């Protein structure tokens, strides 16, 4: 509907996840009216991210050097590895400040519908990290949904015979939530995983 | 939370209208995983839009030449001018295929809260288009909300003494809404049923 360049931009923005045609139009006109400097900063950020960001050769997290910030940090314990699906899961866990070990980013989860099998994930890289026997615990922190559970089960079986501790993040009621709004599966898990408070 | 370039991109994306921190993160990781070609296409579209898109010297619509597609089209009647707030309103009206005249894009609406007065809109340019006496009707198609109504009232008063027909889009458009979100049928009906404000 628009002349060349505006429509091209709307089309390109509309390809981004979560951006529908109306949002794409709104963003395009915002940029059209914005300072050239603002647009240049966005263009630079896009260009830089492709030029500079790599994936950590150890854990698969995003990194600007050969190894990511966590793997470079000498204070992080190399004996515990927390296995997650995506780099954004690393950020979510870092925010808790509960974990002082290292990560392993799989790059997704087993998903037969999208044709993602174990070979498409960074599982062999995880196995080679276990070769020197330094690692004592693997925490499976894949998402608590069907694909994440399937991936955790697969890894638990694979890691079972290796003589290390394999744990899974607890499922239960979200803190600050209402019990009555919890879905049956979550509430069921919370029951299964109940812990002794007294006696 | 992320290393340099990824966080820069998330920050820049988060500045776009309607893009919150979670969406910005999601889009950033989508682009990180996307083909370099896809990102280059987006970068090109952003660069092109600032380099190539101008505003029509006649009506203020977006244009890639001196005059926009509507003003260049010899089949469009120059005797009827439809006054709208933004270029996206032109697109919304074009979609109805009800209107064969030309447009005038004000670049906004009178809004005391945002400090937008009549002098900030392209009203003097509209007046000079009326100088040759060719125009017989002005259709006021500003948004059917407070600012749009105020702008229409202001223009109706200004245009009143000029001996031309001044009309306003019929109600039928949901009051309090944005013109660009109206469906084609409603917008088409509003065109048909436009009422005389003066003359």
mmCIF file of C-alpha atoms in Angstrom:
data_model
loop_
_atom_site.group_PDB
_atom_site.id
_atom_site.type_symbol
_atom_site.label_atom_id
_atom_site.label_comp_id
_atom_site.label_asym_id
_atom_site.label_seq_id
_atom_site.Cartn_x
_atom_site.Cartn_y
_atom_site.Cartn_z
ATOM 1 C CA UNK A 1 0.000 0.000 0.000
ATOM 2 C CA UNK A 2 2.902 2.385 0.670
ATOM 3 C CA UNK A 3 5.551 3.531 -1.735
ATOM 4 C CA UNK A 4 8.669 1.370 -2.046
ATOM 5 C CA UNK A 5 10.970 2.005 0.905
ATOM 6 C CA UNK A 6 8.255 2.455 3.555
ATOM 7 C CA UNK A 7 6.501 -0.754 2.514
ATOM 8 C CA UNK A 8 9.841 -2.617 2.412
ATOM 9 C CA UNK A 9 10.530 -1.568 5.985
ATOM 10 C CA UNK A 10 7.013 -2.531 7.128
ATOM 11 C CA UNK A 11 7.473 -5.947 5.465
ATOM 12 C CA UNK A 12 10.860 -6.523 7.096
ATOM 13 C CA UNK A 13 9.641 -5.446 10.544
ATOM 14 C CA UNK A 14 6.565 -7.662 10.131
ATOM 15 C CA UNK A 15 8.882 -10.695 9.835
ATOM 16 C CA UNK A 16 10.171 -10.200 13.385
ATOM 17 C CA UNK A 17 8.655 -12.438 16.073
ATOM 18 C CA UNK A 18 5.664 -10.879 17.820
ATOM 19 C CA UNK A 19 5.421 -7.925 15.424
ATOM 20 C CA UNK A 20 2.111 -7.910 13.522
ATOM 21 C CA UNK A 21 1.263 -5.724 10.503
ATOM 22 C CA UNK A 22 -0.162 -2.871 12.625
ATOM 23 C CA UNK A 23 2.873 -2.796 14.941
ATOM 24 C CA UNK A 24 5.193 -2.944 11.939
ATOM 25 C CA UNK A 25 3.428 0.084 10.437
ATOM 26 C CA UNK A 26 3.567 1.933 13.740
ATOM 27 C CA UNK A 27 7.286 1.235 14.181
ATOM 28 C CA UNK A 28 8.031 2.207 10.559
ATOM 29 C CA UNK A 29 6.321 5.586 10.921
ATOM 30 C CA UNK A 30 8.003 6.111 14.266
ATOM 31 C CA UNK A 31 11.381 5.566 12.594
ATOM 32 C CA UNK A 32 10.431 7.751 9.636
ATOM 33 C CA UNK A 33 9.735 10.606 12.033
ATOM 34 C CA UNK A 34 12.690 9.825 14.338
ATOM 35 C CA UNK A 35 16.050 11.574 14.282
ATOM 36 C CA UNK A 36 18.478 10.129 11.753
ATOM 37 C CA UNK A 37 20.798 9.505 14.740
ATOM 38 C CA UNK A 38 18.272 7.247 16.460
ATOM 39 C CA UNK A 39 17.870 5.165 13.326
ATOM 40 C CA UNK A 40 21.643 5.035 12.877
ATOM 41 C CA UNK A 41 22.047 3.720 16.442
ATOM 42 C CA UNK A 42 19.538 0.941 15.704
ATOM 43 C CA UNK A 43 21.269 0.112 12.412
ATOM 44 C CA UNK A 44 24.648 0.038 14.205
ATOM 45 C CA UNK A 45 23.295 -2.223 16.933
ATOM 46 C CA UNK A 46 21.932 -4.631 14.324
ATOM 47 C CA UNK A 47 25.175 -4.633 12.360
ATOM 48 C CA UNK A 48 27.340 -5.001 15.464
ATOM 49 C CA UNK A 49 25.344 -7.875 16.866
ATOM 50 C CA UNK A 50 25.982 -9.928 13.740
ATOM 51 C CA UNK A 51 29.613 -8.868 13.478
ATOM 52 C CA UNK A 52 30.684 -9.177 17.117
ATOM 53 C CA UNK A 53 28.495 -11.704 18.855
ATOM 54 C CA UNK A 54 29.623 -15.300 18.717
ATOM 55 C CA UNK A 55 28.740 -18.293 20.816
ATOM 56 C CA UNK A 56 30.992 -19.425 23.679
ATOM 57 C CA UNK A 57 33.122 -22.349 22.524
ATOM 58 C CA UNK A 58 32.697 -24.026 25.909
ATOM 59 C CA UNK A 59 29.037 -23.593 26.871
ATOM 60 C CA UNK A 60 27.288 -22.194 23.789
ATOM 61 C CA UNK A 61 26.128 -19.008 25.538
ATOM 62 C CA UNK A 62 26.343 -15.711 23.637
ATOM 63 C CA UNK A 63 29.836 -14.219 23.894
ATOM 64 C CA UNK A 64 31.970 -11.501 22.408
ATOM 65 C CA UNK A 65 35.188 -13.393 22.997
ATOM 66 C CA UNK A 66 36.027 -17.091 22.549
ATOM 67 C CA UNK A 67 34.454 -17.795 25.907
ATOM 68 C CA UNK A 68 31.448 -16.133 27.528
ATOM 69 C CA UNK A 69 31.471 -13.983 30.650
ATOM 70 C CA UNK A 70 30.550 -16.878 32.954
ATOM 71 C CA UNK A 71 33.126 -19.296 31.525
ATOM 72 C CA UNK A 72 35.832 -16.587 31.749
ATOM 73 C CA UNK A 73 35.059 -15.871 35.421
ATOM 74 C CA UNK A 74 37.578 -17.736 37.648
ATOM 75 C CA UNK A 75 35.210 -17.511 40.651
ATOM 76 C CA UNK A 76 32.622 -19.740 38.951
ATOM 77 C CA UNK A 77 32.808 -23.404 39.965
ATOM 78 C CA UNK A 78 33.533 -25.736 37.026
ATOM 79 C CA UNK A 79 32.226 -28.740 38.982
ATOM 80 C CA UNK A 80 28.517 -27.945 38.570
ATOM 81 C CA UNK A 81 26.949 -27.464 35.119
ATOM 82 C CA UNK A 82 23.446 -26.082 34.719
ATOM 83 C CA UNK A 83 21.946 -27.208 31.395
ATOM 84 C CA UNK A 84 19.514 -24.748 29.785
ATOM 85 C CA UNK A 85 17.803 -24.407 26.411
ATOM 86 C CA UNK A 86 18.671 -20.831 25.394
ATOM 87 C CA UNK A 87 21.034 -17.961 26.318
ATOM 88 C CA UNK A 88 18.089 -16.020 27.767
ATOM 89 C CA UNK A 89 17.646 -18.805 30.321
ATOM 90 C CA UNK A 90 21.213 -18.104 31.492
ATOM 91 C CA UNK A 91 20.239 -14.482 32.088
ATOM 92 C CA UNK A 92 17.098 -15.510 33.995
ATOM 93 C CA UNK A 93 19.117 -17.779 36.299
ATOM 94 C CA UNK A 94 21.933 -15.233 36.748
ATOM 95 C CA UNK A 95 19.305 -12.774 37.944
ATOM 96 C CA UNK A 96 18.504 -15.050 40.914
ATOM 97 C CA UNK A 97 22.169 -14.879 42.130
ATOM 98 C CA UNK A 98 21.639 -18.400 43.481
ATOM 99 C CA UNK A 99 23.967 -20.258 41.170
ATOM 100 C CA UNK A 100 27.776 -20.092 41.169
ATOM 101 C CA UNK A 101 28.565 -22.908 38.735
ATOM 102 C CA UNK A 102 28.755 -22.810 34.935
ATOM 103 C CA UNK A 103 26.196 -23.324 32.176
ATOM 104 C CA UNK A 104 25.642 -25.412 29.107
ATOM 105 C CA UNK A 105 23.294 -23.992 26.463
ATOM 106 C CA UNK A 106 21.678 -26.700 24.328
ATOM 107 C CA UNK A 107 20.323 -24.334 21.680
ATOM 108 C CA UNK A 108 16.753 -25.629 21.978
ATOM 109 C CA UNK A 109 14.831 -28.669 23.162
ATOM 110 C CA UNK A 110 13.805 -31.982 21.636
ATOM 111 C CA UNK A 111 10.702 -31.263 19.558
ATOM 112 C CA UNK A 112 9.475 -33.854 17.032
ATOM 113 C CA UNK A 113 6.954 -31.406 15.513
ATOM 114 C CA UNK A 114 9.701 -28.954 14.557
ATOM 115 C CA UNK A 115 12.024 -31.846 13.677
ATOM 116 C CA UNK A 116 14.492 -31.068 16.461
ATOM 117 C CA UNK A 117 16.166 -34.247 17.691
ATOM 118 C CA UNK A 118 19.047 -34.809 20.170
ATOM 119 C CA UNK A 119 21.578 -34.461 17.332
ATOM 120 C CA UNK A 120 20.444 -30.882 16.711
ATOM 121 C CA UNK A 121 21.292 -29.883 20.288
ATOM 122 C CA UNK A 122 24.739 -29.277 21.802
ATOM 123 C CA UNK A 123 24.705 -32.615 23.651
ATOM 124 C CA UNK A 124 27.998 -34.040 22.355
ATOM 125 C CA UNK A 125 29.712 -30.814 23.505
ATOM 126 C CA UNK A 126 28.222 -31.409 26.964
ATOM 127 C CA UNK A 127 29.563 -34.962 26.972
ATOM 128 C CA UNK A 128 33.094 -33.815 26.141
ATOM 129 C CA UNK A 129 32.990 -31.385 29.066
ATOM 130 C CA UNK A 130 32.491 -34.404 31.349
ATOM 131 C CA UNK A 131 35.553 -36.258 30.028
ATOM 132 C CA UNK A 132 38.056 -35.024 32.626
ATOM 133 C CA UNK A 133 35.891 -36.157 35.562
ATOM 134 C CA UNK A 134 35.924 -32.723 37.183
ATOM 135 C CA UNK A 135 32.137 -32.248 37.002
ATOM 136 C CA UNK A 136 30.182 -33.646 39.948
ATOM 137 C CA UNK A 137 26.653 -32.369 39.294
ATOM 138 C CA UNK A 138 24.484 -31.644 36.275
ATOM 139 C CA UNK A 139 21.387 -29.512 36.914
ATOM 140 C CA UNK A 140 18.762 -29.995 34.214
ATOM 141 C CA UNK A 141 17.102 -26.583 33.885
ATOM 142 C CA UNK A 142 15.242 -27.028 30.594
ATOM 143 C CA UNK A 143 11.757 -25.471 30.422
ATOM 144 C CA UNK A 144 8.997 -27.170 32.479
ATOM 145 C CA UNK A 145 6.936 -27.908 29.336
ATOM 146 C CA UNK A 146 6.573 -31.012 27.134
ATOM 147 C CA UNK A 147 9.708 -30.383 25.056
ATOM 148 C CA UNK A 148 11.819 -29.355 28.039
ATOM 149 C CA UNK A 149 10.704 -32.387 30.066
ATOM 150 C CA UNK A 150 11.439 -34.706 27.128
ATOM 151 C CA UNK A 151 14.912 -33.196 26.800
ATOM 152 C CA UNK A 152 15.555 -33.498 30.560
ATOM 153 C CA UNK A 153 14.424 -37.151 30.519
ATOM 154 C CA UNK A 154 16.670 -37.896 27.534
ATOM 155 C CA UNK A 155 19.675 -36.280 29.235
ATOM 156 C CA UNK A 156 18.949 -37.989 32.577
ATOM 157 C CA UNK A 157 19.094 -41.379 30.845
ATOM 158 C CA UNK A 158 22.256 -40.491 28.979
ATOM 159 C CA UNK A 159 23.988 -39.143 32.094
ATOM 160 C CA UNK A 160 22.671 -41.842 34.453
ATOM 161 C CA UNK A 161 25.534 -44.344 34.044
ATOM 162 C CA UNK A 162 28.250 -41.696 34.460
ATOM 163 C CA UNK A 163 28.333 -41.671 38.244
ATOM 164 C CA UNK A 164 27.498 -38.009 38.755
ATOM 165 C CA UNK A 165 24.631 -36.266 40.432
ATOM 166 C CA UNK A 166 21.870 -35.312 37.993
ATOM 167 C CA UNK A 167 19.176 -32.959 39.335
ATOM 168 C CA UNK A 168 16.141 -31.220 37.881
ATOM 169 C CA UNK A 169 14.780 -27.794 38.950
ATOM 170 C CA UNK A 170 11.792 -28.173 41.293
ATOM 171 C CA UNK A 171 8.331 -27.741 39.813
ATOM 172 C CA UNK A 172 5.677 -26.200 42.030
ATOM 173 C CA UNK A 173 3.598 -23.173 42.799
ATOM 174 C CA UNK A 174 5.081 -19.877 41.626
ATOM 175 C CA UNK A 175 5.998 -17.689 44.589
ATOM 176 C CA UNK A 176 3.598 -14.769 44.967
ATOM 177 C CA UNK A 177 0.851 -16.561 43.049
ATOM 178 C CA UNK A 178 -2.571 -17.781 44.140
ATOM 179 C CA UNK A 179 -3.098 -21.486 44.744
ATOM 180 C CA UNK A 180 -6.565 -21.351 43.200
ATOM 181 C CA UNK A 181 -5.182 -20.097 39.884
ATOM 182 C CA UNK A 182 -2.517 -22.801 39.583
ATOM 183 C CA UNK A 183 -3.191 -25.352 36.844
ATOM 184 C CA UNK A 184 -3.742 -29.005 37.830
ATOM 185 C CA UNK A 185 -0.361 -30.205 36.608
ATOM 186 C CA UNK A 186 1.548 -27.551 38.561
ATOM 187 C CA UNK A 187 -0.495 -28.175 41.686
ATOM 188 C CA UNK A 188 0.034 -31.943 41.291
ATOM 189 C CA UNK A 189 3.801 -31.387 41.037
ATOM 190 C CA UNK A 190 3.727 -29.143 44.105
ATOM 191 C CA UNK A 191 2.083 -31.991 46.027
ATOM 192 C CA UNK A 192 4.566 -34.596 44.819
ATOM 193 C CA UNK A 193 7.496 -32.358 45.685
ATOM 194 C CA UNK A 194 6.212 -31.180 49.079
ATOM 195 C CA UNK A 195 8.912 -30.865 51.689
ATOM 196 C CA UNK A 196 8.840 -31.497 55.425
ATOM 197 C CA UNK A 197 8.495 -28.302 57.453
ATOM 198 C CA UNK A 198 8.226 -30.008 60.849
ATOM 199 C CA UNK A 199 8.378 -33.505 62.335
ATOM 200 C CA UNK B 1 22.636 -8.392 31.758
ATOM 201 C CA UNK B 2 24.026 -9.488 28.373
ATOM 202 C CA UNK B 3 27.436 -8.821 26.928
ATOM 203 C CA UNK B 4 27.875 -5.537 25.004
ATOM 204 C CA UNK B 5 26.409 -5.899 21.520
ATOM 205 C CA UNK B 6 23.436 -8.068 22.474
ATOM 206 C CA UNK B 7 22.424 -5.697 25.269
ATOM 207 C CA UNK B 8 22.891 -2.680 22.963
ATOM 208 C CA UNK B 9 20.509 -4.228 20.448
ATOM 209 C CA UNK B 10 17.961 -5.107 23.150
ATOM 210 C CA UNK B 11 18.144 -1.505 24.423
ATOM 211 C CA UNK B 12 17.666 -0.027 20.945
ATOM 212 C CA UNK B 13 14.771 -2.360 20.100
ATOM 213 C CA UNK B 14 13.169 -1.566 23.457
ATOM 214 C CA UNK B 15 12.966 2.095 22.441
ATOM 215 C CA UNK B 16 10.587 1.281 19.570
ATOM 216 C CA UNK B 17 6.887 1.937 20.184
ATOM 217 C CA UNK B 18 5.017 -1.098 21.499
ATOM 218 C CA UNK B 19 8.189 -3.151 22.058
ATOM 219 C CA UNK B 20 8.675 -4.017 25.741
ATOM 220 C CA UNK B 21 11.827 -5.515 27.296
ATOM 221 C CA UNK B 22 10.679 -9.117 26.769
ATOM 222 C CA UNK B 23 9.805 -8.556 23.096
ATOM 223 C CA UNK B 24 13.085 -6.703 22.568
ATOM 224 C CA UNK B 25 14.974 -9.701 23.986
ATOM 225 C CA UNK B 26 12.966 -12.109 21.851
ATOM 226 C CA UNK B 27 13.584 -10.098 18.674
ATOM 227 C CA UNK B 28 17.305 -9.708 19.488
ATOM 228 C CA UNK B 29 17.777 -13.460 19.882
ATOM 229 C CA UNK B 30 15.726 -14.095 16.764
ATOM 230 C CA UNK B 31 18.089 -11.818 14.825
ATOM 231 C CA UNK B 32 21.158 -13.356 16.437
ATOM 232 C CA UNK B 33 20.055 -16.763 15.175
ATOM 233 C CA UNK B 34 18.777 -15.464 11.800
ATOM 234 C CA UNK B 35 20.699 -15.622 8.522
ATOM 235 C CA UNK B 36 23.070 -12.709 8.013
ATOM 236 C CA UNK B 37 21.062 -11.987 4.823
ATOM 237 C CA UNK B 38 17.826 -11.488 6.756
ATOM 238 C CA UNK B 39 19.496 -9.015 9.088
ATOM 239 C CA UNK B 40 21.112 -7.246 6.126
ATOM 240 C CA UNK B 41 17.682 -6.859 4.503
ATOM 241 C CA UNK B 42 16.332 -5.248 7.667
ATOM 242 C CA UNK B 43 19.361 -2.962 7.941
ATOM 243 C CA UNK B 44 18.950 -1.983 4.267
ATOM 244 C CA UNK B 45 15.253 -1.261 4.730
ATOM 245 C CA UNK B 46 16.030 0.977 7.714
ATOM 246 C CA UNK B 47 18.788 2.804 5.871
ATOM 247 C CA UNK B 48 16.740 3.201 2.683
ATOM 248 C CA UNK B 49 13.702 4.536 4.477
ATOM 249 C CA UNK B 50 15.720 7.415 5.905
ATOM 250 C CA UNK B 51 17.612 8.022 2.665
ATOM 251 C CA UNK B 52 14.798 7.762 0.132
ATOM 252 C CA UNK B 53 11.534 8.663 1.817
ATOM 253 C CA UNK B 54 10.588 12.313 1.753
ATOM 254 C CA UNK B 55 7.290 14.054 2.253
ATOM 255 C CA UNK B 56 5.179 15.147 -0.723
ATOM 256 C CA UNK B 57 5.685 18.874 -1.316
ATOM 257 C CA UNK B 58 1.980 19.257 -2.124
ATOM 258 C CA UNK B 59 0.104 17.196 0.434
ATOM 259 C CA UNK B 60 2.674 16.100 3.035
ATOM 260 C CA UNK B 61 2.125 12.365 2.455
ATOM 261 C CA UNK B 62 5.166 10.062 2.373
ATOM 262 C CA UNK B 63 6.725 10.059 -1.093
ATOM 263 C CA UNK B 64 9.848 8.906 -2.878
ATOM 264 C CA UNK B 65 9.654 11.689 -5.468
ATOM 265 C CA UNK B 66 8.815 15.375 -5.076
ATOM 266 C CA UNK B 67 5.154 14.471 -5.111
ATOM 267 C CA UNK B 68 3.441 11.392 -3.687
ATOM 268 C CA UNK B 69 1.694 8.664 -5.648
ATOM 269 C CA UNK B 70 -1.756 10.231 -5.226
ATOM 270 C CA UNK B 71 -0.665 13.756 -6.219
ATOM 271 C CA UNK B 72 1.174 12.355 -9.275
ATOM 272 C CA UNK B 73 -1.898 10.436 -10.462
ATOM 273 C CA UNK B 74 -3.692 12.470 -13.196
ATOM 274 C CA UNK B 75 -6.937 10.544 -12.621
ATOM 275 C CA UNK B 76 -7.284 11.951 -9.089
ATOM 276 C CA UNK B 77 -9.567 14.974 -8.859
ATOM 277 C CA UNK B 78 -7.801 18.099 -7.564
ATOM 278 C CA UNK B 79 -11.140 19.707 -6.627
ATOM 279 C CA UNK B 80 -11.713 17.647 -3.477
ATOM 280 C CA UNK B 81 -9.143 17.546 -0.680
ATOM 281 C CA UNK B 82 -9.406 15.060 2.165
ATOM 282 C CA UNK B 83 -7.571 16.348 5.251
ATOM 283 C CA UNK B 84 -6.027 13.661 7.486
ATOM 284 C CA UNK B 85 -3.644 13.607 10.418
ATOM 285 C CA UNK B 86 -1.019 11.084 9.297
ATOM 286 C CA UNK B 87 0.216 9.250 6.176
ATOM 287 C CA UNK B 88 -1.191 5.989 7.580
ATOM 288 C CA UNK B 89 -4.660 7.545 7.423
ATOM 289 C CA UNK B 90 -4.161 8.038 3.672
ATOM 290 C CA UNK B 91 -3.475 4.315 3.351
ATOM 291 C CA UNK B 92 -6.566 3.451 5.410
ATOM 292 C CA UNK B 93 -8.793 5.619 3.177
ATOM 293 C CA UNK B 94 -7.188 4.382 -0.058
ATOM 294 C CA UNK B 95 -8.092 0.862 1.031
ATOM 295 C CA UNK B 96 -11.818 1.730 0.935
ATOM 296 C CA UNK B 97 -11.568 2.720 -2.784
ATOM 297 C CA UNK B 98 -14.325 5.284 -2.072
ATOM 298 C CA UNK B 99 -12.314 8.424 -2.598
ATOM 299 C CA UNK B 100 -10.933 9.757 -5.905
ATOM 300 C CA UNK B 101 -9.781 13.202 -4.781
ATOM 301 C CA UNK B 102 -6.459 14.209 -3.222
ATOM 302 C CA UNK B 103 -5.216 14.416 0.364
ATOM 303 C CA UNK B 104 -3.692 16.857 2.744
ATOM 304 C CA UNK B 105 -1.673 15.397 5.616
ATOM 305 C CA UNK B 106 -1.550 17.713 8.640
ATOM 306 C CA UNK B 107 1.205 15.831 10.458
ATOM 307 C CA UNK B 108 -0.833 15.482 13.656
ATOM 308 C CA UNK B 109 -3.755 17.086 15.452
ATOM 309 C CA UNK B 110 -4.218 19.998 17.815
ATOM 310 C CA UNK B 111 -3.234 18.724 21.256
ATOM 311 C CA UNK B 112 -2.648 21.181 24.106
ATOM 312 C CA UNK B 113 -1.208 18.465 26.360
ATOM 313 C CA UNK B 114 1.583 17.657 23.891
ATOM 314 C CA UNK B 115 1.906 21.346 23.037
ATOM 315 C CA UNK B 116 0.751 20.873 19.435
ATOM 316 C CA UNK B 117 -1.043 23.987 18.181
ATOM 317 C CA UNK B 118 -2.354 24.933 14.725
ATOM 318 C CA UNK B 119 1.041 26.401 13.801
ATOM 319 C CA UNK B 120 2.664 22.987 14.221
ATOM 320 C CA UNK B 121 0.384 21.444 11.586
ATOM 321 C CA UNK B 122 0.564 21.865 7.802
ATOM 322 C CA UNK B 123 -2.399 24.262 7.774
ATOM 323 C CA UNK B 124 -0.760 27.181 5.916
ATOM 324 C CA UNK B 125 0.190 24.716 3.147
ATOM 325 C CA UNK B 126 -3.463 23.711 2.953
ATOM 326 C CA UNK B 127 -4.499 27.340 2.660
ATOM 327 C CA UNK B 128 -2.114 27.967 -0.233
ATOM 328 C CA UNK B 129 -3.610 24.991 -2.089
ATOM 329 C CA UNK B 130 -6.939 26.819 -1.985
ATOM 330 C CA UNK B 131 -5.548 30.010 -3.538
ATOM 331 C CA UNK B 132 -6.362 29.217 -7.172
ATOM 332 C CA UNK B 133 -10.054 28.590 -6.426
ATOM 333 C CA UNK B 134 -9.984 25.115 -8.021
ATOM 334 C CA UNK B 135 -10.908 23.271 -4.812
ATOM 335 C CA UNK B 136 -14.656 22.951 -4.186
ATOM 336 C CA UNK B 137 -14.786 20.631 -1.196
ATOM 337 C CA UNK B 138 -12.673 19.930 1.877
ATOM 338 C CA UNK B 139 -13.384 16.674 3.689
ATOM 339 C CA UNK B 140 -12.221 16.766 7.310
ATOM 340 C CA UNK B 141 -11.061 13.231 8.060
ATOM 341 C CA UNK B 142 -9.129 13.763 11.271
ATOM 342 C CA UNK B 143 -9.485 11.046 13.930
ATOM 343 C CA UNK B 144 -12.885 10.841 15.678
ATOM 344 C CA UNK B 145 -11.319 11.543 19.083
ATOM 345 C CA UNK B 146 -10.908 14.717 21.127
ATOM 346 C CA UNK B 147 -7.828 16.024 19.314
ATOM 347 C CA UNK B 148 -9.168 15.135 15.868
ATOM 348 C CA UNK B 149 -12.537 16.797 16.583
ATOM 349 C CA UNK B 150 -10.806 19.908 17.895
ATOM 350 C CA UNK B 151 -8.690 20.071 14.751
ATOM 351 C CA UNK B 152 -11.747 19.584 12.516
ATOM 352 C CA UNK B 153 -13.634 22.322 14.360
ATOM 353 C CA UNK B 154 -10.665 24.668 14.044
ATOM 354 C CA UNK B 155 -10.360 24.000 10.305
ATOM 355 C CA UNK B 156 -14.131 24.308 9.756
ATOM 356 C CA UNK B 157 -14.032 27.788 11.277
ATOM 357 C CA UNK B 158 -10.984 28.771 9.280
ATOM 358 C CA UNK B 159 -12.411 27.454 6.005
ATOM 359 C CA UNK B 160 -15.958 28.695 6.667
ATOM 360 C CA UNK B 161 -15.641 32.121 5.024
ATOM 361 C CA UNK B 162 -13.975 30.742 1.888
ATOM 362 C CA UNK B 163 -17.131 29.745 0.020
ATOM 363 C CA UNK B 164 -16.359 26.066 -0.337
ATOM 364 C CA UNK B 165 -18.061 22.967 0.920
ATOM 365 C CA UNK B 166 -16.547 21.692 4.173
ATOM 366 C CA UNK B 167 -17.596 18.211 5.258
ATOM 367 C CA UNK B 168 -16.735 15.908 8.130
ATOM 368 C CA UNK B 169 -16.691 12.105 7.956
ATOM 369 C CA UNK B 170 -19.992 10.723 9.237
ATOM 370 C CA UNK B 171 -20.332 9.208 12.649
ATOM 371 C CA UNK B 172 -20.324 5.515 12.194
ATOM 372 C CA UNK B 173 -16.715 5.554 13.159
ATOM 373 C CA UNK B 174 -16.540 4.448 16.764
ATOM 374 C CA UNK B 175 -15.938 7.557 18.863
ATOM 375 C CA UNK B 176 -12.738 7.481 20.880
ATOM 376 C CA UNK B 177 -11.045 5.192 18.369
ATOM 377 C CA UNK B 178 -8.267 5.703 15.843
ATOM 378 C CA UNK B 179 -9.138 6.164 12.182
ATOM 379 C CA UNK B 180 -6.436 3.743 11.090
ATOM 380 C CA UNK B 181 -8.046 0.871 13.027
ATOM 381 C CA UNK B 182 -11.501 1.250 11.455
ATOM 382 C CA UNK B 183 -12.521 -1.588 9.140
ATOM 383 C CA UNK B 184 -12.993 -0.774 5.440
ATOM 384 C CA UNK B 185 -16.805 -1.027 5.489
ATOM 385 C CA UNK B 186 -17.210 1.352 8.424
ATOM 386 C CA UNK B 187 -14.755 3.781 6.925
ATOM 387 C CA UNK B 188 -16.484 3.550 3.516
ATOM 388 C CA UNK B 189 -19.896 4.233 5.107
ATOM 389 C CA UNK B 190 -18.430 7.199 6.916
ATOM 390 C CA UNK B 191 -17.304 8.587 3.557
ATOM 391 C CA UNK B 192 -20.723 8.107 1.961
ATOM 392 C CA UNK B 193 -22.507 9.712 4.909
ATOM 393 C CA UNK B 194 -20.202 12.688 5.412
ATOM 394 C CA UNK B 195 -22.224 15.724 6.527
ATOM 395 C CA UNK B 196 -21.937 19.391 5.658
ATOM 396 C CA UNK B 197 -20.325 21.445 8.396
ATOM 397 C CA UNK B 198 -20.527 24.664 6.449
ATOM 398 C CA UNK B 199 -21.786 25.882 3.041
#
